[in-house]
Amino acid sequence: MLSADCIFCKIASKEIPADIVYEDEKIMVFHDLNKVAPVHVLVIPKKHIENMLDAEQEEGLLGHLMKSVATIAKMTNVAEDGFRLVSNTKENGGQTVPHLHFHLLGGRALDWPPG
Ligand code: 5GP
Ligand code: ZN
């Protein structure tokens, strides 16, 4: 997919609005439109990368994103009780938006295994 057609690229560039929780030069965090837990935010790189299969050369960016998770968890008040971080990938993973994103879910006990 071209980044010009990508909804998360448009959110990253503020072409379309989102309820933004955190942002820096490399990543953005915003509330999921259809939340499935009391806390449900999406952590995305601003750069268009479709999914983890396209991220092999993105060590620095991924490191930055992953180390930001602790800050985001504290900001959204899920650090104390815990949370889940998940990146659905392609059809079998249930990915619907082809721009790399991590769901950060918390605020209640989550079932395991997933459906
Ligand atoms: P996936 O299904 O690819 O793992 O996750 C995509 C997520 O993006 C879904 O949970 C969906 O609710 C969310 N989503 C899709 N379009 C938008 C949008 O325009 N704004 C926001 N905030 N979330 C969106
Ligand atoms: Zn994109």
mmCIF file of N, CA and C and ligand atoms in Angstrom:
data_model
loop_
_atom_site.group_PDB
_atom_site.id
_atom_site.type_symbol
_atom_site.label_atom_id
_atom_site.label_comp_id
_atom_site.label_asym_id
_atom_site.label_seq_id
_atom_site.Cartn_x
_atom_site.Cartn_y
_atom_site.Cartn_z
ATOM 1 N N MET A 1 0.837 -1.203 0.000
ATOM 2 C CA MET A 1 0.000 0.000 0.000
ATOM 3 C C MET A 1 0.873 1.254 0.000
ATOM 4 N N LEU A 2 0.425 2.286 -0.739
ATOM 5 C CA LEU A 2 1.142 3.565 -0.742
ATOM 6 C C LEU A 2 0.817 4.316 0.538
ATOM 7 N N SER A 3 1.826 4.998 1.082
ATOM 8 C CA SER A 3 1.585 5.741 2.317
ATOM 9 C C SER A 3 0.548 6.846 2.117
ATOM 10 N N ALA A 4 0.421 7.347 0.878
ATOM 11 C CA ALA A 4 -0.568 8.403 0.587
ATOM 12 C C ALA A 4 -1.998 7.924 0.825
ATOM 13 N N ASP A 5 -2.214 6.620 0.715
ATOM 14 C CA ASP A 5 -3.562 6.063 0.906
ATOM 15 C C ASP A 5 -3.767 5.511 2.310
ATOM 16 N N CYS A 6 -2.784 5.708 3.178
ATOM 17 C CA CYS A 6 -2.794 5.003 4.463
ATOM 18 C C CYS A 6 -3.414 5.867 5.570
ATOM 19 N N ILE A 7 -4.404 5.304 6.230
ATOM 20 C CA ILE A 7 -5.129 6.060 7.268
ATOM 21 C C ILE A 7 -4.226 6.432 8.445
ATOM 22 N N PHE A 8 -3.308 5.538 8.824
ATOM 23 C CA PHE A 8 -2.437 5.856 9.959
ATOM 24 C C PHE A 8 -1.359 6.880 9.571
ATOM 25 N N CYS A 9 -0.926 6.889 8.303
ATOM 26 C CA CYS A 9 -0.033 7.965 7.841
ATOM 27 C C CYS A 9 -0.764 9.297 7.934
ATOM 28 N N LYS A 10 -2.050 9.284 7.599
ATOM 29 C CA LYS A 10 -2.840 10.530 7.659
ATOM 30 C C LYS A 10 -3.032 10.984 9.105
ATOM 31 N N ILE A 11 -3.159 10.036 10.014
ATOM 32 C CA ILE A 11 -3.235 10.395 11.443
ATOM 33 C C ILE A 11 -1.874 10.939 11.900
ATOM 34 N N ALA A 12 -0.793 10.279 11.473
ATOM 35 C CA ALA A 12 0.559 10.715 11.875
ATOM 36 C C ALA A 12 0.867 12.131 11.383
ATOM 37 N N SER A 13 0.352 12.475 10.205
ATOM 38 C CA SER A 13 0.609 13.820 9.648
ATOM 39 C C SER A 13 -0.480 14.820 10.044
ATOM 40 N N LYS A 14 -1.453 14.339 10.835
ATOM 41 C CA LYS A 14 -2.584 15.166 11.316
ATOM 42 C C LYS A 14 -3.489 15.659 10.191
ATOM 43 N N GLU A 15 -3.456 14.908 9.094
ATOM 44 C CA GLU A 15 -4.389 15.180 7.998
ATOM 45 C C GLU A 15 -5.800 14.782 8.411
ATOM 46 N N ILE A 16 -5.891 13.710 9.211
ATOM 47 C CA ILE A 16 -7.181 13.368 9.833
ATOM 48 C C ILE A 16 -6.973 13.301 11.349
ATOM 49 N N PRO A 17 -8.014 13.652 12.108
ATOM 50 C CA PRO A 17 -7.853 13.762 13.557
ATOM 51 C C PRO A 17 -7.820 12.417 14.279
ATOM 52 N N ALA A 18 -7.191 12.425 15.424
ATOM 53 C CA ALA A 18 -7.220 11.277 16.335
ATOM 54 C C ALA A 18 -7.078 11.841 17.741
ATOM 55 N N ASP A 19 -7.464 11.033 18.695
ATOM 56 C CA ASP A 19 -7.342 11.426 20.100
ATOM 57 C C ASP A 19 -5.933 11.031 20.560
ATOM 58 N N ILE A 20 -5.010 11.958 20.425
ATOM 59 C CA ILE A 20 -3.580 11.669 20.620
ATOM 60 C C ILE A 20 -3.209 11.699 22.107
ATOM 61 N N VAL A 21 -2.502 10.656 22.521
ATOM 62 C CA VAL A 21 -2.070 10.505 23.914
ATOM 63 C C VAL A 21 -0.628 10.970 24.075
ATOM 64 N N TYR A 22 0.187 10.702 23.084
ATOM 65 C CA TYR A 22 1.634 10.970 23.164
ATOM 66 C C TYR A 22 2.184 11.053 21.746
ATOM 67 N N GLU A 23 3.172 11.891 21.591
ATOM 68 C CA GLU A 23 3.795 12.029 20.275
ATOM 69 C C GLU A 23 5.215 12.526 20.449
ATOM 70 N N ASP A 24 6.124 12.006 19.633
ATOM 71 C CA ASP A 24 7.446 12.621 19.525
ATOM 72 C C ASP A 24 7.834 12.608 18.057
ATOM 73 N N GLU A 25 9.096 12.799 17.749
ATOM 74 C CA GLU A 25 9.471 12.932 16.335
ATOM 75 C C GLU A 25 9.323 11.626 15.560
ATOM 76 N N LYS A 26 9.319 10.496 16.271
ATOM 77 C CA LYS A 26 9.319 9.199 15.580
ATOM 78 C C LYS A 26 8.027 8.398 15.707
ATOM 79 N N ILE A 27 7.298 8.603 16.798
ATOM 80 C CA ILE A 27 6.112 7.757 17.047
ATOM 81 C C ILE A 27 4.904 8.601 17.436
ATOM 82 N N MET A 28 3.726 7.964 17.316
ATOM 83 C CA MET A 28 2.499 8.594 17.793
ATOM 84 C C MET A 28 1.665 7.532 18.511
ATOM 85 N N VAL A 29 0.944 7.990 19.533
ATOM 86 C CA VAL A 29 0.073 7.101 20.310
ATOM 87 C C VAL A 29 -1.296 7.767 20.369
ATOM 88 N N PHE A 30 -2.329 7.005 19.994
ATOM 89 C CA PHE A 30 -3.678 7.586 20.005
ATOM 90 C C PHE A 30 -4.688 6.506 20.391
ATOM 91 N N HIS A 31 -5.844 6.965 20.856
ATOM 92 C CA HIS A 31 -6.890 6.033 21.268
ATOM 93 C C HIS A 31 -7.473 5.317 20.049
ATOM 94 N N ASP A 32 -7.682 4.007 20.198
ATOM 95 C CA ASP A 32 -8.339 3.225 19.155
ATOM 96 C C ASP A 32 -9.801 3.685 19.043
ATOM 97 N N LEU A 33 -10.278 3.777 17.812
ATOM 98 C CA LEU A 33 -11.653 4.213 17.543
ATOM 99 C C LEU A 33 -12.675 3.234 18.132
ATOM 100 N N ASN A 34 -12.373 1.959 18.080
ATOM 101 C CA ASN A 34 -13.280 0.924 18.606
ATOM 102 C C ASN A 34 -12.590 0.182 19.737
ATOM 103 N N LYS A 35 -12.610 0.770 20.911
ATOM 104 C CA LYS A 35 -11.804 0.186 21.975
ATOM 105 C C LYS A 35 -12.421 -1.114 22.505
ATOM 106 N N VAL A 36 -11.562 -2.064 22.812
ATOM 107 C CA VAL A 36 -11.995 -3.372 23.293
ATOM 108 C C VAL A 36 -11.572 -3.610 24.744
ATOM 109 N N ALA A 37 -11.026 -2.579 25.356
ATOM 110 C CA ALA A 37 -10.648 -2.636 26.772
ATOM 111 C C ALA A 37 -10.723 -1.208 27.300
ATOM 112 N N PRO A 38 -10.835 -1.042 28.617
ATOM 113 C CA PRO A 38 -10.924 0.319 29.163
ATOM 114 C C PRO A 38 -9.780 1.226 28.702
ATOM 115 N N VAL A 39 -8.588 0.671 28.587
ATOM 116 C CA VAL A 39 -7.475 1.395 27.957
ATOM 117 C C VAL A 39 -7.120 0.647 26.674
ATOM 118 N N HIS A 40 -7.214 1.332 25.547
ATOM 119 C CA HIS A 40 -6.870 0.729 24.255
ATOM 120 C C HIS A 40 -6.299 1.825 23.368
ATOM 121 N N VAL A 41 -4.978 1.883 23.342
ATOM 122 C CA VAL A 41 -4.314 2.861 22.486
ATOM 123 C C VAL A 41 -3.467 2.135 21.447
ATOM 124 N N LEU A 42 -3.193 2.828 20.366
ATOM 125 C CA LEU A 42 -2.364 2.299 19.285
ATOM 126 C C LEU A 42 -1.054 3.064 19.266
ATOM 127 N N VAL A 43 0.052 2.321 19.235
ATOM 128 C CA VAL A 43 1.388 2.914 19.188
ATOM 129 C C VAL A 43 1.924 2.684 17.777
ATOM 130 N N ILE A 44 2.187 3.753 17.059
ATOM 131 C CA ILE A 44 2.641 3.601 15.664
ATOM 132 C C ILE A 44 3.940 4.376 15.420
ATOM 133 N N PRO A 45 4.770 3.847 14.499
ATOM 134 C CA PRO A 45 5.858 4.682 13.990
ATOM 135 C C PRO A 45 5.232 5.681 13.015
ATOM 136 N N LYS A 46 5.736 6.909 12.967
ATOM 137 C CA LYS A 46 5.187 7.869 11.994
ATOM 138 C C LYS A 46 5.534 7.444 10.559
ATOM 139 N N LYS A 47 6.669 6.766 10.431
ATOM 140 C CA LYS A 47 7.083 6.262 9.113
ATOM 141 C C LYS A 47 6.175 5.111 8.668
ATOM 142 N N HIS A 48 5.840 5.084 7.396
ATOM 143 C CA HIS A 48 4.985 3.998 6.895
ATOM 144 C C HIS A 48 5.784 2.703 6.735
ATOM 145 N N ILE A 49 5.465 1.758 7.593
ATOM 146 C CA ILE A 49 6.018 0.399 7.530
ATOM 147 C C ILE A 49 4.792 -0.493 7.654
ATOM 148 N N GLU A 50 4.621 -1.474 6.757
ATOM 149 C CA GLU A 50 3.348 -2.217 6.771
ATOM 150 C C GLU A 50 3.173 -3.072 8.017
ATOM 151 N N ASN A 51 4.209 -3.793 8.371
ATOM 152 C CA ASN A 51 4.119 -4.656 9.562
ATOM 153 C C ASN A 51 5.529 -5.119 9.926
ATOM 154 N N MET A 52 5.628 -5.995 10.908
ATOM 155 C CA MET A 52 6.943 -6.405 11.408
ATOM 156 C C MET A 52 7.792 -7.099 10.337
ATOM 157 N N LEU A 53 7.129 -7.655 9.316
ATOM 158 C CA LEU A 53 7.877 -8.317 8.247
ATOM 159 C C LEU A 53 8.678 -7.317 7.413
ATOM 160 N N ASP A 54 8.271 -6.059 7.464
ATOM 161 C CA ASP A 54 8.967 -5.007 6.714
ATOM 162 C C ASP A 54 9.866 -4.168 7.617
ATOM 163 N N ALA A 55 10.094 -4.619 8.825
ATOM 164 C CA ALA A 55 10.796 -3.795 9.816
ATOM 165 C C ALA A 55 12.205 -4.296 10.140
ATOM 166 N N GLU A 56 12.712 -5.196 9.296
ATOM 167 C CA GLU A 56 14.034 -5.777 9.606
ATOM 168 C C GLU A 56 15.154 -4.748 9.650
ATOM 169 N N GLN A 57 15.003 -3.671 8.889
ATOM 170 C CA GLN A 57 16.051 -2.633 8.838
ATOM 171 C C GLN A 57 15.778 -1.481 9.812
ATOM 172 N N GLU A 58 14.812 -1.655 10.681
ATOM 173 C CA GLU A 58 14.318 -0.538 11.493
ATOM 174 C C GLU A 58 14.652 -0.688 12.978
ATOM 175 N N GLU A 59 15.850 -1.208 13.227
ATOM 176 C CA GLU A 59 16.244 -1.475 14.605
ATOM 177 C C GLU A 59 16.147 -0.231 15.504
ATOM 178 N N GLY A 60 16.651 0.877 15.020
ATOM 179 C CA GLY A 60 16.662 2.101 15.832
ATOM 180 C C GLY A 60 15.254 2.586 16.131
ATOM 181 N N LEU A 61 14.424 2.598 15.108
ATOM 182 C CA LEU A 61 13.039 3.057 15.261
ATOM 183 C C LEU A 61 12.260 2.135 16.195
ATOM 184 N N LEU A 62 12.424 0.820 15.993
ATOM 185 C CA LEU A 62 11.703 -0.136 16.849
ATOM 186 C C LEU A 62 12.190 -0.069 18.294
ATOM 187 N N GLY A 63 13.486 0.130 18.462
ATOM 188 C CA GLY A 63 14.031 0.261 19.818
ATOM 189 C C GLY A 63 13.428 1.466 20.511
ATOM 190 N N HIS A 64 13.349 2.552 19.774
ATOM 191 C CA HIS A 64 12.767 3.772 20.333
ATOM 192 C C HIS A 64 11.307 3.542 20.708
ATOM 193 N N LEU A 65 10.560 2.914 19.791
ATOM 194 C CA LEU A 65 9.138 2.650 20.051
ATOM 195 C C LEU A 65 8.977 1.768 21.289
ATOM 196 N N MET A 66 9.751 0.689 21.340
ATOM 197 C CA MET A 66 9.595 -0.259 22.454
ATOM 198 C C MET A 66 10.003 0.352 23.792
ATOM 199 N N LYS A 67 11.017 1.174 23.762
ATOM 200 C CA LYS A 67 11.414 1.744 25.055
ATOM 201 C C LYS A 67 10.452 2.837 25.501
ATOM 202 N N SER A 68 9.612 3.325 24.591
ATOM 203 C CA SER A 68 8.594 4.323 24.946
ATOM 204 C C SER A 68 7.373 3.684 25.612
ATOM 205 N N VAL A 69 7.245 2.367 25.486
ATOM 206 C CA VAL A 69 6.048 1.692 26.008
ATOM 207 C C VAL A 69 5.907 1.894 27.518
ATOM 208 N N ALA A 70 6.993 1.864 28.242
ATOM 209 C CA ALA A 70 6.907 2.047 29.699
ATOM 210 C C ALA A 70 6.324 3.415 30.037
ATOM 211 N N THR A 71 6.779 4.431 29.336
ATOM 212 C CA THR A 71 6.255 5.789 29.548
ATOM 213 C C THR A 71 4.758 5.841 29.230
ATOM 214 N N ILE A 72 4.389 5.229 28.106
ATOM 215 C CA ILE A 72 2.984 5.259 27.668
ATOM 216 C C ILE A 72 2.106 4.483 28.659
ATOM 217 N N ALA A 73 2.608 3.361 29.144
ATOM 218 C CA ALA A 73 1.859 2.567 30.133
ATOM 219 C C ALA A 73 1.626 3.374 31.408
ATOM 220 N N LYS A 74 2.632 4.118 31.811
ATOM 221 C CA LYS A 74 2.467 4.964 33.011
ATOM 222 C C LYS A 74 1.475 6.085 32.727
ATOM 223 N N MET A 75 1.585 6.696 31.559
ATOM 224 C CA MET A 75 0.677 7.796 31.197
ATOM 225 C C MET A 75 -0.782 7.347 31.157
ATOM 226 N N THR A 76 -1.018 6.107 30.738
ATOM 227 C CA THR A 76 -2.391 5.610 30.604
ATOM 228 C C THR A 76 -2.837 4.808 31.838
ATOM 229 N N ASN A 77 -2.013 4.835 32.873
ATOM 230 C CA ASN A 77 -2.347 4.224 34.180
ATOM 231 C C ASN A 77 -2.543 2.712 34.134
ATOM 232 N N VAL A 78 -1.786 2.027 33.290
ATOM 233 C CA VAL A 78 -1.870 0.566 33.268
ATOM 234 C C VAL A 78 -0.566 -0.087 33.749
ATOM 235 N N ALA A 79 0.394 0.729 34.140
ATOM 236 C CA ALA A 79 1.694 0.173 34.544
ATOM 237 C C ALA A 79 1.568 -0.657 35.822
ATOM 238 N N GLU A 80 0.747 -0.201 36.739
ATOM 239 C CA GLU A 80 0.671 -0.880 38.035
ATOM 240 C C GLU A 80 0.036 -2.271 37.916
ATOM 241 N N ASP A 81 -1.115 -2.352 37.231
ATOM 242 C CA ASP A 81 -1.836 -3.627 37.147
ATOM 243 C C ASP A 81 -1.424 -4.472 35.943
ATOM 244 N N GLY A 82 -0.795 -3.861 34.949
ATOM 245 C CA GLY A 82 -0.328 -4.611 33.792
ATOM 246 C C GLY A 82 -1.169 -4.382 32.555
ATOM 247 N N PHE A 83 -0.656 -4.875 31.459
ATOM 248 C CA PHE A 83 -1.272 -4.597 30.155
ATOM 249 C C PHE A 83 -0.784 -5.628 29.149
ATOM 250 N N ARG A 84 -1.322 -5.538 27.930
ATOM 251 C CA ARG A 84 -0.859 -6.389 26.826
ATOM 252 C C ARG A 84 -0.467 -5.500 25.654
ATOM 253 N N LEU A 85 0.629 -5.878 24.992
ATOM 254 C CA LEU A 85 1.094 -5.176 23.795
ATOM 255 C C LEU A 85 1.083 -6.189 22.656
ATOM 256 N N VAL A 86 0.321 -5.893 21.589
ATOM 257 C CA VAL A 86 0.164 -6.886 20.527
ATOM 258 C C VAL A 86 0.157 -6.216 19.157
ATOM 259 N N SER A 87 0.784 -6.887 18.195
ATOM 260 C CA SER A 87 0.805 -6.382 16.825
ATOM 261 C C SER A 87 0.260 -7.452 15.883
ATOM 262 N N ASN A 88 -0.986 -7.292 15.471
ATOM 263 C CA ASN A 88 -1.608 -8.241 14.550
ATOM 264 C C ASN A 88 -0.941 -8.111 13.184
ATOM 265 N N THR A 89 -0.625 -9.249 12.586
ATOM 266 C CA THR A 89 0.153 -9.226 11.346
ATOM 267 C C THR A 89 -0.494 -10.063 10.246
ATOM 268 N N LYS A 90 -0.838 -9.398 9.156
ATOM 269 C CA LYS A 90 -1.448 -10.006 7.958
ATOM 270 C C LYS A 90 -2.754 -10.742 8.298
ATOM 271 N N GLU A 91 -3.223 -11.517 7.354
ATOM 272 C CA GLU A 91 -4.581 -12.082 7.458
ATOM 273 C C GLU A 91 -4.782 -12.931 8.711
ATOM 274 N N ASN A 92 -3.892 -13.890 8.933
ATOM 275 C CA ASN A 92 -4.109 -14.790 10.074
ATOM 276 C C ASN A 92 -3.938 -14.098 11.423
ATOM 277 N N GLY A 93 -3.176 -13.028 11.420
ATOM 278 C CA GLY A 93 -3.014 -12.266 12.660
ATOM 279 C C GLY A 93 -4.159 -11.312 12.919
ATOM 280 N N GLY A 94 -4.988 -11.085 11.887
ATOM 281 C CA GLY A 94 -6.131 -10.190 12.049
ATOM 282 C C GLY A 94 -5.803 -8.727 11.812
ATOM 283 N N GLN A 95 -4.739 -8.471 11.023
ATOM 284 C CA GLN A 95 -4.371 -7.073 10.746
ATOM 285 C C GLN A 95 -5.342 -6.465 9.742
ATOM 286 N N THR A 96 -5.945 -5.336 10.109
ATOM 287 C CA THR A 96 -6.881 -4.658 9.196
ATOM 288 C C THR A 96 -6.324 -3.351 8.650
ATOM 289 N N VAL A 97 -5.357 -2.759 9.343
ATOM 290 C CA VAL A 97 -4.732 -1.521 8.848
ATOM 291 C C VAL A 97 -3.254 -1.823 8.543
ATOM 292 N N PRO A 98 -2.869 -1.736 7.266
ATOM 293 C CA PRO A 98 -1.499 -2.129 6.885
ATOM 294 C C PRO A 98 -0.451 -1.039 7.131
ATOM 295 N N HIS A 99 -0.429 -0.553 8.369
ATOM 296 C CA HIS A 99 0.635 0.349 8.851
ATOM 297 C C HIS A 99 0.965 -0.187 10.242
ATOM 298 N N LEU A 100 2.221 -0.540 10.450
ATOM 299 C CA LEU A 100 2.633 -1.172 11.711
ATOM 300 C C LEU A 100 2.044 -0.450 12.927
ATOM 301 N N HIS A 101 1.423 -1.224 13.803
ATOM 302 C CA HIS A 101 0.893 -0.634 15.039
ATOM 303 C C HIS A 101 0.873 -1.688 16.130
ATOM 304 N N PHE A 102 1.024 -1.211 17.347
ATOM 305 C CA PHE A 102 0.959 -2.068 18.524
ATOM 306 C C PHE A 102 -0.238 -1.626 19.345
ATOM 307 N N HIS A 103 -1.149 -2.569 19.610
ATOM 308 C CA HIS A 103 -2.266 -2.291 20.513
ATOM 309 C C HIS A 103 -1.723 -2.385 21.937
ATOM 310 N N LEU A 104 -1.958 -1.360 22.728
ATOM 311 C CA LEU A 104 -1.654 -1.438 24.157
ATOM 312 C C LEU A 104 -3.001 -1.494 24.865
ATOM 313 N N LEU A 105 -3.245 -2.645 25.494
ATOM 314 C CA LEU A 105 -4.559 -2.939 26.085
ATOM 315 C C LEU A 105 -4.420 -3.127 27.584
ATOM 316 N N GLY A 106 -5.337 -2.523 28.328
ATOM 317 C CA GLY A 106 -5.291 -2.701 29.772
ATOM 318 C C GLY A 106 -6.545 -2.165 30.421
ATOM 319 N N GLY A 107 -6.494 -2.098 31.737
ATOM 320 C CA GLY A 107 -7.638 -1.592 32.497
ATOM 321 C C GLY A 107 -8.590 -2.688 32.934
ATOM 322 N N ARG A 108 -8.349 -3.909 32.512
ATOM 323 C CA ARG A 108 -9.109 -5.074 32.979
ATOM 324 C C ARG A 108 -8.241 -6.316 32.744
ATOM 325 N N ALA A 109 -8.616 -7.432 33.361
ATOM 326 C CA ALA A 109 -7.906 -8.692 33.115
ATOM 327 C C ALA A 109 -8.272 -9.174 31.713
ATOM 328 N N LEU A 110 -7.268 -9.489 30.911
ATOM 329 C CA LEU A 110 -7.483 -9.903 29.520
ATOM 330 C C LEU A 110 -7.417 -11.422 29.413
ATOM 331 N N ASP A 111 -8.273 -11.983 28.569
ATOM 332 C CA ASP A 111 -8.281 -13.439 28.376
ATOM 333 C C ASP A 111 -7.028 -13.907 27.635
ATOM 334 N N TRP A 112 -6.645 -15.125 27.920
ATOM 335 C CA TRP A 112 -5.586 -15.813 27.160
ATOM 336 C C TRP A 112 -5.914 -17.281 27.118
ATOM 337 N N PRO A 113 -5.791 -18.006 26.022
ATOM 338 C CA PRO A 113 -5.308 -17.508 24.726
ATOM 339 C C PRO A 113 -6.344 -16.667 23.998
ATOM 340 N N PRO A 114 -5.899 -15.868 23.012
ATOM 341 C CA PRO A 114 -6.839 -15.076 22.211
ATOM 342 C C PRO A 114 -7.664 -15.995 21.315
ATOM 343 N N GLY A 115 -8.754 -15.498 20.814
ATOM 344 C CA GLY A 115 -9.633 -16.308 19.954
ATOM 345 C C GLY A 115 -9.040 -16.577 18.591
HETATM 346 P P1 5GP B 1 -5.706 -4.170 13.452
HETATM 347 O O1 5GP B 1 -7.077 -4.740 13.213
HETATM 348 O O2 5GP B 1 -5.016 -3.852 12.139
HETATM 349 O O3 5GP B 1 -4.849 -4.951 14.387
HETATM 350 O O4 5GP B 1 -5.948 -2.798 14.221
HETATM 351 C C1 5GP B 1 -6.425 -1.668 13.590
HETATM 352 C C2 5GP B 1 -7.117 -0.863 14.655
HETATM 353 O O5 5GP B 1 -7.250 0.460 14.175
HETATM 354 C C3 5GP B 1 -8.521 -1.355 15.000
HETATM 355 O O6 5GP B 1 -8.577 -1.689 16.379
HETATM 356 C C4 5GP B 1 -9.421 -0.182 14.639
HETATM 357 O O7 5GP B 1 -10.455 0.022 15.585
HETATM 358 C C5 5GP B 1 -8.458 0.993 14.614
HETATM 359 N N1 5GP B 1 -8.790 2.029 13.674
HETATM 360 C C6 5GP B 1 -9.112 1.873 12.363
HETATM 361 N N2 5GP B 1 -9.314 3.067 11.774
HETATM 362 C C7 5GP B 1 -9.090 3.997 12.743
HETATM 363 C C8 5GP B 1 -9.131 5.425 12.734
HETATM 364 O O8 5GP B 1 -9.414 6.082 11.735
HETATM 365 N N3 5GP B 1 -8.852 6.045 13.915
HETATM 366 C C9 5GP B 1 -8.532 5.350 15.053
HETATM 367 N N4 5GP B 1 -8.286 6.061 16.155
HETATM 368 N N5 5GP B 1 -8.484 4.011 15.090
HETATM 369 C C10 5GP B 1 -8.763 3.344 13.948
HETATM 370 ZN ZN ZN B 2 1.017 4.358 6.712
#
